[in-house]
Coordinates of C-alpha atoms in Angstrom, one line a residue:
M46 CA 31.8 6.9 -23.0
A47 CA 30.6 9.1 -20.1
D48 CA 32.9 11.2 -18.1
L49 CA 31.7 11.0 -14.5
N50 CA 33.2 14.4 -13.8
E51 CA 30.8 16.0 -16.3
I52 CA 27.7 14.5 -14.7
Q53 CA 26.1 16.4 -11.9
T54 CA 26.9 14.6 -8.6
L55 CA 25.3 15.2 -5.3
E56 CA 26.5 13.5 -2.1
H57 CA 24.6 12.6 1.1
D58 CA 25.1 10.2 3.9
V59 CA 21.6 8.9 3.5
L60 CA 19.5 9.1 0.4
V61 CA 15.7 8.7 0.8
I62 CA 13.8 7.9 -2.4
G63 CA 10.2 8.8 -2.1
A64 CA 8.6 11.7 -0.2
G65 CA 5.4 10.2 1.0
G66 CA 4.7 9.6 4.7
A67 CA 7.4 6.8 5.1
G68 CA 10.0 8.8 3.2
L69 CA 9.4 12.0 5.0
R70 CA 9.5 10.3 8.4
A71 CA 12.7 8.4 7.5
A72 CA 14.3 11.7 6.4
I73 CA 13.2 13.5 9.5
E74 CA 14.7 10.8 11.7
C75 CA 18.0 11.0 9.8
A76 CA 18.2 14.8 9.9
A77 CA 17.3 14.8 13.6
R78 CA 20.4 12.7 14.2
G79 CA 22.6 15.3 12.4
V80 CA 23.0 13.1 9.3
N81 CA 23.4 14.7 5.8
T82 CA 20.1 13.6 4.3
G83 CA 18.8 13.9 0.7
L84 CA 15.1 13.4 -0.2
V85 CA 14.3 12.6 -3.8
C86 CA 10.7 12.8 -5.1
K87 CA 9.4 11.9 -8.5
S88 CA 6.8 14.8 -8.4
L89 CA 6.5 17.9 -6.3
L90 CA 6.9 17.8 -2.6
G91 CA 3.5 17.2 -1.2
K92 CA 2.2 15.3 -4.2
A93 CA 2.5 12.0 -2.4
H94 CA 0.1 9.1 -2.5
T95 CA -0.2 9.3 1.2
V96 CA -2.8 12.0 0.7
M97 CA -5.1 9.3 -0.8
A98 CA -5.3 7.6 2.6
E99 CA -8.3 9.5 3.9
G100 CA -10.0 7.7 6.7
G101 CA -7.4 7.8 9.5
M102 CA -4.4 6.1 11.0
A103 CA -4.8 3.1 13.3
A104 CA -3.4 3.3 16.8
A105 CA -4.6 1.7 19.9
M106 CA -4.9 4.8 22.0
G107 CA -8.2 3.9 23.7
N108 CA -9.6 7.4 23.4
V109 CA -13.1 6.3 22.3
D110 CA -13.1 2.8 23.8
A111 CA -10.8 2.3 26.8
R112 CA -10.7 -1.5 26.2
D113 CA -8.5 -1.0 23.2
N114 CA -4.7 -1.8 23.6
W115 CA -1.8 -2.9 21.5
K116 CA -2.6 -6.6 22.0
V117 CA -6.1 -6.2 20.5
H118 CA -4.6 -4.2 17.6
F119 CA -2.0 -6.8 17.1
R120 CA -4.6 -9.6 17.2
D121 CA -6.8 -7.7 14.6
T122 CA -3.8 -7.1 12.3
M123 CA -2.7 -10.8 12.4
R124 CA -6.3 -12.0 11.8
G125 CA -6.9 -9.5 9.0
G126 CA -3.6 -10.6 7.4
K127 CA -4.7 -14.2 7.6
F128 CA -1.7 -15.0 9.9
L129 CA 0.8 -14.4 7.1
N130 CA 2.1 -11.2 8.7
N131 CA 5.6 -10.9 10.0
W132 CA 5.0 -11.4 13.7
R133 CA 7.6 -9.0 15.0
M134 CA 6.6 -6.2 12.5
A135 CA 2.9 -6.6 13.6
E136 CA 4.0 -6.4 17.2
L137 CA 6.2 -3.3 16.8
H138 CA 3.5 -1.6 14.8
A139 CA 0.8 -2.1 17.4
K140 CA 3.1 -1.0 20.2
E141 CA 4.6 2.0 18.6
A142 CA 1.7 3.5 16.6
P143 CA 0.2 5.5 19.6
D144 CA 3.5 7.3 20.3
R145 CA 4.0 8.1 16.6
V146 CA 0.5 9.6 16.4
R147 CA 1.1 11.7 19.6
E148 CA 4.4 12.8 18.1
L149 CA 2.5 14.1 15.0
E150 CA 0.2 16.0 17.4
E151 CA 3.2 17.6 19.0
W152 CA 4.5 18.6 15.6
G153 CA 1.2 20.4 14.8
A154 CA -1.2 17.9 13.4
V155 CA -4.8 19.0 13.9
F156 CA -6.8 15.9 14.7
D157 CA -10.6 15.8 15.2
R158 CA -11.5 15.7 18.9
T159 CA -13.7 13.9 21.3
R160 CA -15.9 15.9 23.6
Q161 CA -13.3 15.4 26.3
G162 CA -10.6 17.0 24.0
L163 CA -8.8 13.8 23.1
I164 CA -7.8 12.7 19.6
S165 CA -11.0 11.3 18.1
Q166 CA -11.0 7.7 16.7
R167 CA -13.5 6.1 14.3
N168 CA -14.5 2.5 13.4
F169 CA -12.9 0.8 10.4
G170 CA -13.1 -2.6 8.7
G171 CA -11.5 -5.4 10.7
H172 CA -10.7 -3.3 13.8
R173 CA -12.4 -4.4 17.0
Y174 CA -12.7 -0.9 18.4
P175 CA -12.8 2.7 17.1
R176 CA -9.1 3.0 16.5
L177 CA -8.5 5.4 13.6
A178 CA -7.2 8.9 14.6
H179 CA -8.6 11.1 11.9
V180 CA -8.9 14.6 10.4
G181 CA -12.3 14.4 8.7
D182 CA -11.7 12.4 5.6
R183 CA -8.4 14.1 4.8
T184 CA -6.1 12.4 7.3
G185 CA -3.3 11.6 4.8
L186 CA -3.2 15.2 3.7
E187 CA -2.8 16.3 7.3
L188 CA -0.1 13.7 7.8
I189 CA 1.9 15.0 4.8
R190 CA 1.4 18.6 5.8
T191 CA 2.7 18.0 9.3
L192 CA 5.7 16.0 8.2
Q193 CA 6.6 18.5 5.5
D194 CA 6.3 21.4 7.8
H195 CA 8.4 19.7 10.5
G196 CA 10.9 18.3 8.0
V197 CA 11.7 21.5 6.1
H198 CA 13.1 22.9 9.3
Q199 CA 15.4 19.9 9.8
G200 CA 17.8 20.8 7.0
I201 CA 16.8 18.1 4.7
H202 CA 18.0 18.5 1.1
V203 CA 14.9 18.0 -1.1
H204 CA 15.3 17.2 -4.8
M205 CA 11.9 17.5 -6.5
E206 CA 10.7 16.3 -10.0
C207 CA 13.6 13.9 -10.0
T208 CA 13.2 10.3 -11.2
V209 CA 15.6 7.6 -10.0
L210 CA 16.5 5.2 -12.8
D211 CA 18.7 2.6 -11.0
L212 CA 20.5 1.9 -7.8
L213 CA 24.3 1.9 -7.9
K214 CA 26.4 -0.6 -6.1
D215 CA 29.9 -0.8 -4.7
G216 CA 30.5 -4.5 -4.5
D217 CA 27.6 -6.0 -2.6
R218 CA 26.5 -2.8 -0.9
V219 CA 24.4 0.1 -2.3
C220 CA 26.3 3.3 -2.8
G221 CA 23.8 5.6 -4.4
A222 CA 21.6 6.0 -7.5
L223 CA 21.4 7.4 -11.0
A224 CA 18.5 9.8 -11.6
Y225 CA 17.4 12.4 -14.1
W226 CA 15.7 15.8 -13.7
R227 CA 12.2 15.6 -15.3
D228 CA 12.3 19.3 -16.5
T229 CA 15.6 19.1 -18.4
G230 CA 16.3 15.4 -18.8
R231 CA 19.8 15.8 -17.5
F232 CA 21.3 13.0 -15.4
V233 CA 22.4 13.3 -11.8
I234 CA 24.4 10.9 -9.7
F235 CA 23.5 10.6 -6.0
K236 CA 26.3 9.2 -3.8
A237 CA 25.2 7.8 -0.5
K238 CA 26.4 5.5 2.3
A239 CA 22.8 4.2 2.7
V240 CA 19.6 4.4 0.7
V241 CA 16.0 4.2 1.9
L242 CA 13.3 3.2 -0.6
A243 CA 9.8 4.6 0.1
T244 CA 8.4 4.5 -3.3
G245 CA 5.0 2.8 -2.8
G246 CA 3.5 0.1 -5.1
A247 CA 2.8 -0.5 -8.8
G248 CA -1.0 0.1 -9.1
K249 CA -0.6 1.7 -12.6
A250 CA -0.2 -1.7 -14.0
W251 CA -4.0 -2.1 -13.7
R252 CA -6.7 -0.1 -15.6
I253 CA -8.9 0.7 -12.6
T254 CA -6.8 1.9 -9.7
S255 CA -6.9 4.6 -7.0
N256 CA -3.1 5.1 -7.6
S257 CA -1.8 8.2 -9.4
W258 CA 0.8 8.2 -12.2
E259 CA 3.8 8.0 -9.9
Y260 CA 2.9 4.4 -8.8
S261 CA 5.0 2.5 -11.4
G262 CA 6.8 0.1 -9.0
D263 CA 10.1 1.9 -9.2
G264 CA 11.4 0.9 -5.8
L265 CA 10.4 -2.7 -6.1
A266 CA 12.0 -3.1 -9.5
M267 CA 15.2 -1.3 -8.6
A268 CA 15.6 -3.3 -5.4
Y269 CA 15.0 -6.5 -7.3
L270 CA 17.6 -5.6 -9.9
A271 CA 20.1 -4.7 -7.2
G272 CA 19.7 -8.2 -5.6
A273 CA 17.0 -7.7 -2.9
E274 CA 14.3 -10.2 -2.4
L275 CA 10.6 -9.4 -3.0
M276 CA 7.9 -11.1 -0.9
D277 CA 4.1 -11.7 -0.8
L278 CA 3.4 -9.9 -4.1
E279 CA 0.4 -12.1 -4.9
F280 CA -1.5 -10.1 -2.3
T281 CA -2.8 -7.0 -4.2
Q282 CA -5.6 -5.2 -2.4
F283 CA -8.6 -4.1 -4.3
H284 CA -10.3 -1.5 -2.2
P285 CA -14.0 -2.1 -2.3
T286 CA -15.1 1.4 -2.9
G287 CA -13.7 3.4 -5.8
M288 CA -15.8 5.7 -8.0
V289 CA -17.2 4.0 -11.1
W290 CA -18.7 7.1 -12.8
P291 CA -17.9 9.2 -14.8
P292 CA -15.2 7.1 -16.7
S293 CA -12.6 9.9 -16.4
V294 CA -12.4 9.4 -12.6
R295 CA -13.1 5.6 -12.5
G296 CA -11.1 4.1 -9.6
T297 CA -10.7 7.3 -7.6
L298 CA -10.8 6.3 -3.9
V299 CA -14.0 6.6 -1.8
T300 CA -12.8 6.4 1.8
E301 CA -13.7 3.6 4.1
G302 CA -14.6 6.3 6.5
V303 CA -18.0 6.6 4.7
R304 CA -18.8 3.0 5.9
G305 CA -17.0 3.7 9.2
D306 CA -19.5 6.5 9.8
G307 CA -22.5 4.3 9.0
G308 CA -22.7 4.1 5.2
I309 CA -24.3 1.0 3.9
L310 CA -24.0 -0.9 0.6
K311 CA -27.0 -1.7 -1.6
N312 CA -27.6 -3.4 -4.9
K313 CA -29.8 -2.1 -7.7
E314 CA -32.8 -3.7 -6.1
G315 CA -32.2 -1.6 -3.0
K316 CA -31.2 -4.6 -0.9
R317 CA -28.5 -4.2 1.7
F318 CA -26.6 -7.2 0.4
M319 CA -23.5 -7.5 2.7
F320 CA -25.5 -9.6 5.2
G321 CA -25.4 -12.4 2.7
Y322 CA -21.6 -12.5 2.5
I323 CA -20.5 -12.7 6.1
P324 CA -18.1 -15.7 6.6
A325 CA -19.4 -17.9 9.4
K326 CA -15.9 -18.2 10.8
F327 CA -15.5 -14.4 10.9
A328 CA -18.9 -13.9 12.6
A329 CA -18.1 -16.5 15.3
E330 CA -14.7 -14.8 16.0
T331 CA -15.9 -11.2 15.8
A332 CA -19.3 -11.1 17.5
D333 CA -19.4 -10.6 21.3
T334 CA -21.8 -13.5 21.8
E335 CA -22.9 -16.6 19.9
D336 CA -26.4 -15.1 19.7
E337 CA -25.1 -11.9 18.1
A338 CA -23.1 -14.0 15.5
N339 CA -26.3 -15.9 14.6
R340 CA -28.3 -12.7 14.3
W341 CA -25.6 -11.3 12.1
L342 CA -25.6 -14.3 9.8
K343 CA -29.4 -14.2 9.5
G344 CA -29.3 -10.6 8.4
D345 CA -30.5 -9.0 11.7
K346 CA -29.7 -5.3 11.3
S347 CA -29.5 -4.8 15.1
A348 CA -26.2 -6.7 15.2
R349 CA -23.6 -4.4 16.7
R350 CA -21.0 -4.6 14.0
P351 CA -22.2 -3.8 10.4
P352 CA -21.1 -6.2 7.7
E353 CA -19.9 -3.3 5.6
L354 CA -17.0 -3.2 7.9
L355 CA -15.7 -6.7 7.1
T356 CA -12.1 -6.7 5.9
R357 CA -11.6 -5.1 2.4
D358 CA -11.0 -8.4 0.6
E359 CA -14.4 -9.7 1.8
V360 CA -16.3 -6.6 0.8
A361 CA -14.5 -6.3 -2.6
R362 CA -15.4 -9.9 -3.4
A363 CA -19.0 -9.4 -2.3
I364 CA -19.4 -6.3 -4.6
N365 CA -17.8 -8.2 -7.5
A366 CA -20.3 -11.1 -7.0
E367 CA -23.3 -8.8 -6.9
V368 CA -22.2 -7.1 -10.2
K369 CA -21.5 -10.5 -11.9
A370 CA -25.0 -11.7 -10.8
G371 CA -26.6 -8.7 -12.6
R372 CA -27.5 -6.8 -9.5
G373 CA -25.1 -4.0 -10.0
S374 CA -25.7 -0.3 -10.4
E375 CA -26.3 1.5 -13.6
H376 CA -22.6 1.9 -14.4
G377 CA -21.3 -1.4 -13.1
G378 CA -20.9 -1.0 -9.4
V379 CA -23.1 -0.9 -6.4
Y380 CA -24.6 1.9 -4.3
L381 CA -23.0 3.3 -1.1
D382 CA -25.6 5.2 0.9
I383 CA -24.7 7.6 3.7
A384 CA -27.6 10.1 2.9
S385 CA -30.2 8.0 4.7
R386 CA -27.9 7.4 7.7
L387 CA -26.6 10.8 8.8
P388 CA -28.0 14.4 8.6
A389 CA -26.6 16.5 5.7
E390 CA -24.6 18.8 7.9
Q391 CA -23.0 16.0 9.7
I392 CA -22.0 14.4 6.4
K393 CA -20.4 17.7 5.3
R394 CA -18.6 18.0 8.5
R395 CA -17.3 14.4 8.9
L396 CA -16.7 13.7 5.1
P397 CA -16.0 17.1 3.5
G398 CA -13.6 15.6 1.0
M399 CA -16.1 13.0 -0.2
Y400 CA -18.9 15.6 -0.4
H401 CA -16.8 17.9 -2.7
Q402 CA -15.3 15.0 -4.7
F403 CA -18.7 13.7 -5.8
K404 CA -20.2 17.1 -6.2
E405 CA -17.4 18.3 -8.5
L406 CA -16.5 15.1 -10.3
A407 CA -19.8 13.2 -10.6
E408 CA -22.4 16.0 -10.0
V409 CA -23.8 13.8 -7.1
D410 CA -24.9 15.3 -3.8
I411 CA -24.0 12.5 -1.3
T412 CA -26.2 14.2 1.4
K413 CA -29.2 13.4 -0.9
D414 CA -28.2 10.5 -3.2
P415 CA -26.1 7.3 -3.0
M416 CA -22.6 7.0 -4.5
E417 CA -21.9 4.5 -7.2
V418 CA -18.8 2.5 -6.1
G419 CA -16.8 -0.6 -7.1
P420 CA -13.5 -2.3 -6.4
T421 CA -10.3 -0.5 -7.4
L422 CA -6.7 -1.7 -7.3
H423 CA -5.4 0.2 -4.2
Y424 CA -2.5 -1.3 -2.4
F425 CA 0.4 -3.8 -2.4
M426 CA 0.6 -5.9 0.8
G427 CA 3.8 -7.5 -0.6
G428 CA 7.0 -5.7 -1.5
I429 CA 10.7 -5.8 -0.6
R430 CA 11.6 -8.2 2.2
V431 CA 13.1 -6.3 5.1
D432 CA 14.4 -6.9 8.6
A433 CA 11.7 -6.1 11.1
E434 CA 13.9 -4.1 13.5
S435 CA 16.0 -2.0 11.1
Q436 CA 14.1 -2.3 7.8
M437 CA 17.2 -3.2 5.9
T438 CA 16.8 -5.4 2.8
T439 CA 18.9 -8.4 1.9
V440 CA 21.3 -5.9 0.2
P441 CA 23.7 -4.1 2.6
G442 CA 22.9 -0.4 2.9
L443 CA 19.5 -0.6 1.2
F444 CA 16.4 0.0 3.4
A445 CA 12.7 0.1 2.6
A446 CA 9.6 1.4 4.4
G447 CA 5.9 1.9 3.7
E448 CA 4.0 0.2 0.9
C449 CA 7.1 -0.9 -1.0
A450 CA 8.2 -3.0 2.0
A451 CA 6.6 -6.3 2.9
G452 CA 5.8 -8.1 6.1
L453 CA 3.4 -6.0 8.3
H454 CA 0.1 -6.6 6.5
G455 CA 0.4 -10.3 5.5
A456 CA -2.4 -11.4 3.1
N457 CA -4.6 -8.4 3.6
R458 CA -4.1 -4.9 5.1
L459 CA -6.6 -3.5 7.5
G460 CA -7.8 0.1 6.7
G461 CA -5.9 2.7 8.6
N462 CA -2.8 0.4 9.2
S463 CA -1.1 2.0 6.2
L464 CA -0.7 5.5 7.7
S465 CA 0.6 4.2 11.0
D466 CA 2.8 1.8 9.1
L467 CA 4.4 4.8 7.4
I468 CA 5.3 6.6 10.5
V469 CA 6.3 3.6 12.6
F470 CA 8.6 2.0 10.0
G471 CA 9.6 5.2 8.4
K472 CA 11.2 6.2 11.6
R473 CA 12.8 2.7 12.0
A474 CA 14.2 2.8 8.4
G475 CA 15.7 6.2 9.0
A476 CA 17.3 5.0 12.2
G477 CA 18.6 1.8 10.5
A478 CA 20.1 3.8 7.6
C479 CA 21.8 6.2 10.0
D480 CA 23.3 3.4 12.0
F481 CA 24.6 1.7 8.8
A482 CA 26.0 5.0 7.4
A483 CA 27.8 5.8 10.6
S484 CA 30.2 2.8 10.1
A485 CA 30.2 2.7 6.2
Q486 CA 33.1 3.7 4.1
A487 CA 32.8 6.5 1.5
P488 CA 30.9 5.2 -1.6
V489 CA 32.8 4.5 -4.8
I490 CA 30.8 5.0 -8.0
D491 CA 31.2 2.4 -10.8
K492 CA 31.5 4.1 -14.2
D493 CA 30.2 1.1 -16.1
Q494 CA 27.0 0.9 -14.1
V495 CA 26.3 4.6 -14.7
E496 CA 27.0 4.2 -18.4
A497 CA 24.7 1.2 -18.8
S498 CA 21.8 3.0 -17.0
M499 CA 22.3 6.1 -19.1
R500 CA 22.4 4.1 -22.3
R501 CA 19.2 2.3 -21.5
A502 CA 17.5 5.6 -20.9
T503 CA 18.8 7.5 -24.0
D504 CA 18.3 4.6 -26.4
I505 CA 14.6 5.3 -26.2
L506 CA 15.2 8.9 -27.6
N507 CA 17.7 7.8 -30.2
R508 CA 15.7 5.1 -32.0
E509 CA 14.5 5.9 -35.5
S510 CA 11.3 3.9 -34.9
G511 CA 9.7 1.7 -32.2
S512 CA 6.6 0.9 -30.3
N513 CA 4.5 3.6 -28.7
P514 CA 5.0 3.5 -24.9
F515 CA 1.5 4.7 -24.2
V516 CA 0.1 1.9 -26.3
V517 CA 2.2 -0.7 -24.4
Q518 CA 1.1 0.6 -21.0
D519 CA -2.5 0.5 -22.2
K520 CA -2.2 -3.1 -23.3
L521 CA -0.5 -4.0 -20.0
Q522 CA -3.4 -2.4 -18.0
D523 CA -6.0 -4.3 -20.0
M524 CA -4.1 -7.6 -19.7
M525 CA -3.5 -7.3 -15.9
S526 CA -7.1 -6.2 -15.2
H527 CA -8.5 -9.2 -17.2
N528 CA -6.0 -11.9 -16.1
V529 CA -4.7 -10.8 -12.7
G530 CA -7.7 -9.2 -11.1
I531 CA -9.8 -9.9 -8.0
I532 CA -10.6 -13.5 -9.0
R533 CA -7.7 -15.5 -10.5
T534 CA -7.4 -18.9 -12.2
K535 CA -4.4 -20.9 -13.4
S536 CA -5.2 -20.6 -17.1
E537 CA -5.6 -16.8 -16.9
L538 CA -2.4 -16.4 -14.9
E539 CA -0.5 -18.6 -17.3
T540 CA -1.9 -16.4 -20.2
A541 CA -0.6 -13.4 -18.3
V542 CA 2.9 -14.8 -18.0
E543 CA 3.0 -15.3 -21.8
K544 CA 1.5 -11.9 -22.6
L545 CA 4.0 -10.2 -20.3
K546 CA 6.8 -11.7 -22.4
E547 CA 5.3 -10.2 -25.5
L548 CA 4.8 -6.8 -23.9
S549 CA 8.3 -6.8 -22.5
A550 CA 9.6 -7.4 -26.1
E551 CA 7.5 -4.5 -27.2
A552 CA 8.7 -2.2 -24.4
A553 CA 12.3 -3.0 -25.2
T554 CA 11.8 -1.2 -28.6
A555 CA 9.8 1.7 -27.2
K556 CA 10.4 5.0 -28.9
A557 CA 9.9 8.5 -27.5
H558 CA 9.9 11.5 -29.9
A559 CA 11.3 15.0 -29.3
T560 CA 13.7 16.0 -26.6
S561 CA 14.2 14.8 -23.1
Q562 CA 12.7 18.0 -21.6
Y563 CA 9.4 17.3 -19.9
N564 CA 8.9 14.4 -22.4
A565 CA 5.9 12.4 -21.2
G566 CA 6.5 9.7 -23.7
W567 CA 10.1 9.2 -22.5
H568 CA 8.9 9.1 -18.9
T569 CA 6.3 6.5 -19.7
A570 CA 8.8 4.4 -21.7
L571 CA 11.2 4.4 -18.7
D572 CA 8.4 3.4 -16.3
L573 CA 7.5 0.4 -18.4
R574 CA 10.5 -1.7 -17.3
N575 CA 9.4 -1.3 -13.7
L576 CA 5.7 -1.9 -14.3
L577 CA 6.4 -5.0 -16.4
L578 CA 8.8 -6.4 -13.8
C579 CA 6.3 -5.9 -11.0
S580 CA 3.5 -7.3 -13.0
E581 CA 5.6 -10.4 -13.7
A582 CA 6.4 -10.8 -10.0
V583 CA 2.7 -10.5 -9.0
T584 CA 1.6 -12.9 -11.6
K585 CA 4.2 -15.6 -10.9
A586 CA 3.6 -15.3 -7.1
A587 CA -0.2 -15.6 -7.7
L588 CA 0.4 -18.7 -9.9
T589 CA 2.6 -20.3 -7.2
R590 CA 0.2 -19.8 -4.2
E591 CA -2.5 -22.5 -4.8
E592 CA -5.1 -21.4 -2.3
S593 CA -7.3 -18.4 -1.6
R594 CA -6.1 -16.2 1.3
G595 CA -6.9 -12.6 2.0
A596 CA -6.6 -10.4 -1.1
H597 CA -5.4 -13.4 -3.2
T598 CA -8.4 -15.4 -4.5
R599 CA -7.9 -18.4 -6.8
E600 CA -11.2 -19.7 -8.2
D601 CA -9.5 -23.0 -8.9
F602 CA -8.2 -23.3 -5.3
P603 CA -11.1 -22.0 -3.1
G604 CA -10.5 -21.5 0.6
E605 CA -7.4 -21.3 2.8
R606 CA -5.1 -24.3 3.0
E607 CA -3.4 -24.9 6.3
E608 CA -0.1 -25.8 4.7
W609 CA 0.2 -22.5 2.9
V610 CA 0.2 -20.4 6.1
K611 CA 3.7 -21.9 6.6
Y612 CA 5.1 -20.3 3.5
N613 CA 5.9 -17.0 1.9
V614 CA 6.4 -16.7 -1.9
I615 CA 9.8 -15.1 -2.5
I616 CA 10.8 -13.5 -5.8
K617 CA 14.5 -13.0 -6.5
R618 CA 16.8 -12.5 -9.5
G619 CA 18.7 -15.6 -10.6
N620 CA 22.4 -15.6 -11.7
D621 CA 21.2 -15.7 -15.3
G622 CA 19.0 -12.7 -14.8
D623 CA 15.7 -14.7 -14.9
M624 CA 13.1 -14.3 -12.2
V625 CA 13.2 -17.0 -9.6
V626 CA 10.1 -17.9 -7.6
E627 CA 10.7 -19.6 -4.3
K628 CA 8.3 -21.1 -1.7
R629 CA 10.0 -20.4 1.5
Q630 CA 9.2 -21.7 5.0
R631 CA 8.1 -19.0 7.4
P632 CA 9.7 -18.8 10.9
A633 CA 7.3 -19.7 13.7
G634 CA 5.9 -16.9 15.8
P635 CA 7.0 -16.4 19.4
Q636 CA 4.6 -18.4 21.7
P637 CA 3.2 -15.4 23.6
L638 CA 2.3 -13.6 20.4
V639 CA 0.8 -16.8 18.9
E640 CA -1.4 -17.1 22.0
I641 CA -2.5 -13.5 21.8
A642 CA -3.4 -13.7 18.1
N643 CA -5.3 -16.9 18.6
S644 CA -7.1 -15.9 21.8
K645 CA -10.8 -15.3 22.3
I646 CA -11.4 -11.6 22.7
E647 CA -13.0 -12.0 26.1
D648 CA -10.0 -13.9 27.4
L649 CA -7.6 -11.2 26.1
E650 CA -9.7 -8.4 27.6
A651 CA -9.9 -10.2 30.9
G652 CA -6.1 -10.6 31.1
K653 CA -6.3 -14.4 30.8
V654 CA -4.0 -14.3 27.8
G655 CA -0.7 -12.4 27.3
A656 CA -0.9 -10.7 30.7
D657 CA 2.8 -11.2 31.3
Y658 CA 3.9 -10.2 27.9
Q659 CA 4.7 -6.5 27.6

């Protein structure tokens, strides 16, 4: 039996788990209010997935096109999310993003500039106007640099290379977490009055992904096991452009900024194929005039908005279709050409990261030759269900922000909305956690919970024999890629459910050799519970939603179905421990917001719609 007095115990008013953009912004907000704040990161500080978001952060600042405003941004977000977004979150995001970007500038972020000296903004898929504030193609890196530099001066206690195993509860409320130090394997208890989860998604459940090793669904799984509800997990975004060659870097992200700066997609025949995949409804809603919509659909390349900047779900499905039809590139993707569109020096200046990435990893000079790209699992639109204002989950004292939280993006995230999501709702989560902690009683740690979590972890090291955790993860990635990919069917999803049961049984006997010090096998075995749980939630949610909407495509249920926009798929833990899937009615949106989202763009710009709604 464990003696709690012998286990290292650290106490904070607010504990933030995850040190990407959302976690850092939440911690900064707490520290700025004078709250004792702990920040736990699975890897080193700065090694956050936020740096993978390269193209920019979306905010309706109107620096490049003065017609842009929060209402147009809100409208774009709702339409991109196929109207499944949380209305209030989409509104708050569109309204508050410009201030959060300016705040970063005040804290030292060095953005690219217009000739007038304003923060420059670029085009991105699904956005009506140039809206993404950017730093070349390294915007996420600059965001992390700025938040870290500002945050370390706020007195935040940073705990690096520390993996959280389970949340701890005092009755119904969260009271902290049990974790272990990756270098020694020693356990540590964090006591806290409030906990903020900012742990990202679970992309490592798929073979081809832009996600790094940390993305094992830790926050989603821990929140679910603590009693929180998960929502919209059927919507997994496959970014259209990941590297496809060489195999060692397959899935590595190729920023949408390449297409935002004029890059075009071609098949092996040299044909610019995206003109053949423009949805008529999208063309009619997006083009400035009916004539432009018709020219667009007929493949007229003089149309103002290039089809390469359709929403990510549309582009990913188009690339997938070209490859399946035998028109793919040499290594199973398509070609992304920027070399014929911009001078070499301009490419190097605007896309320095992509230039060096392809030069070093694939021996391709993108100023001369096209890139080979294909879809890669990139982002979870779904996640933990939260309150729009405070970001608190259905468990008292537990908050979530960023990719691990659901609501803002609906069925499909627009590029660039992720970075502004982090800073808008990271701040709100931090504020909500501070408010909760201010009136919360001192946490009490339950010895039985700690012992159960420690036993689960150490059993992996103490078994005489068992399954190889790397082999189990390999099987999981193959299975999810084959059965729960871009295009889904009932039979494949049902197969996935059965396969997940088998893999869970294998994972339950996983064995890691040697000691707990920097033991990669042990770390992988511990991650398997979270990866399998998230995979089950995604699969069951995808099986439940019998339509195709946004990033969720069912071959056996093509097209959107009107009744399904009224529902979210909720995942929760039943009293018997089994996963419960619930089809839950969505609340209707406020009438002014509904009118803005459904308006014609010319009516919105002319002030005929939403003029009185501020």
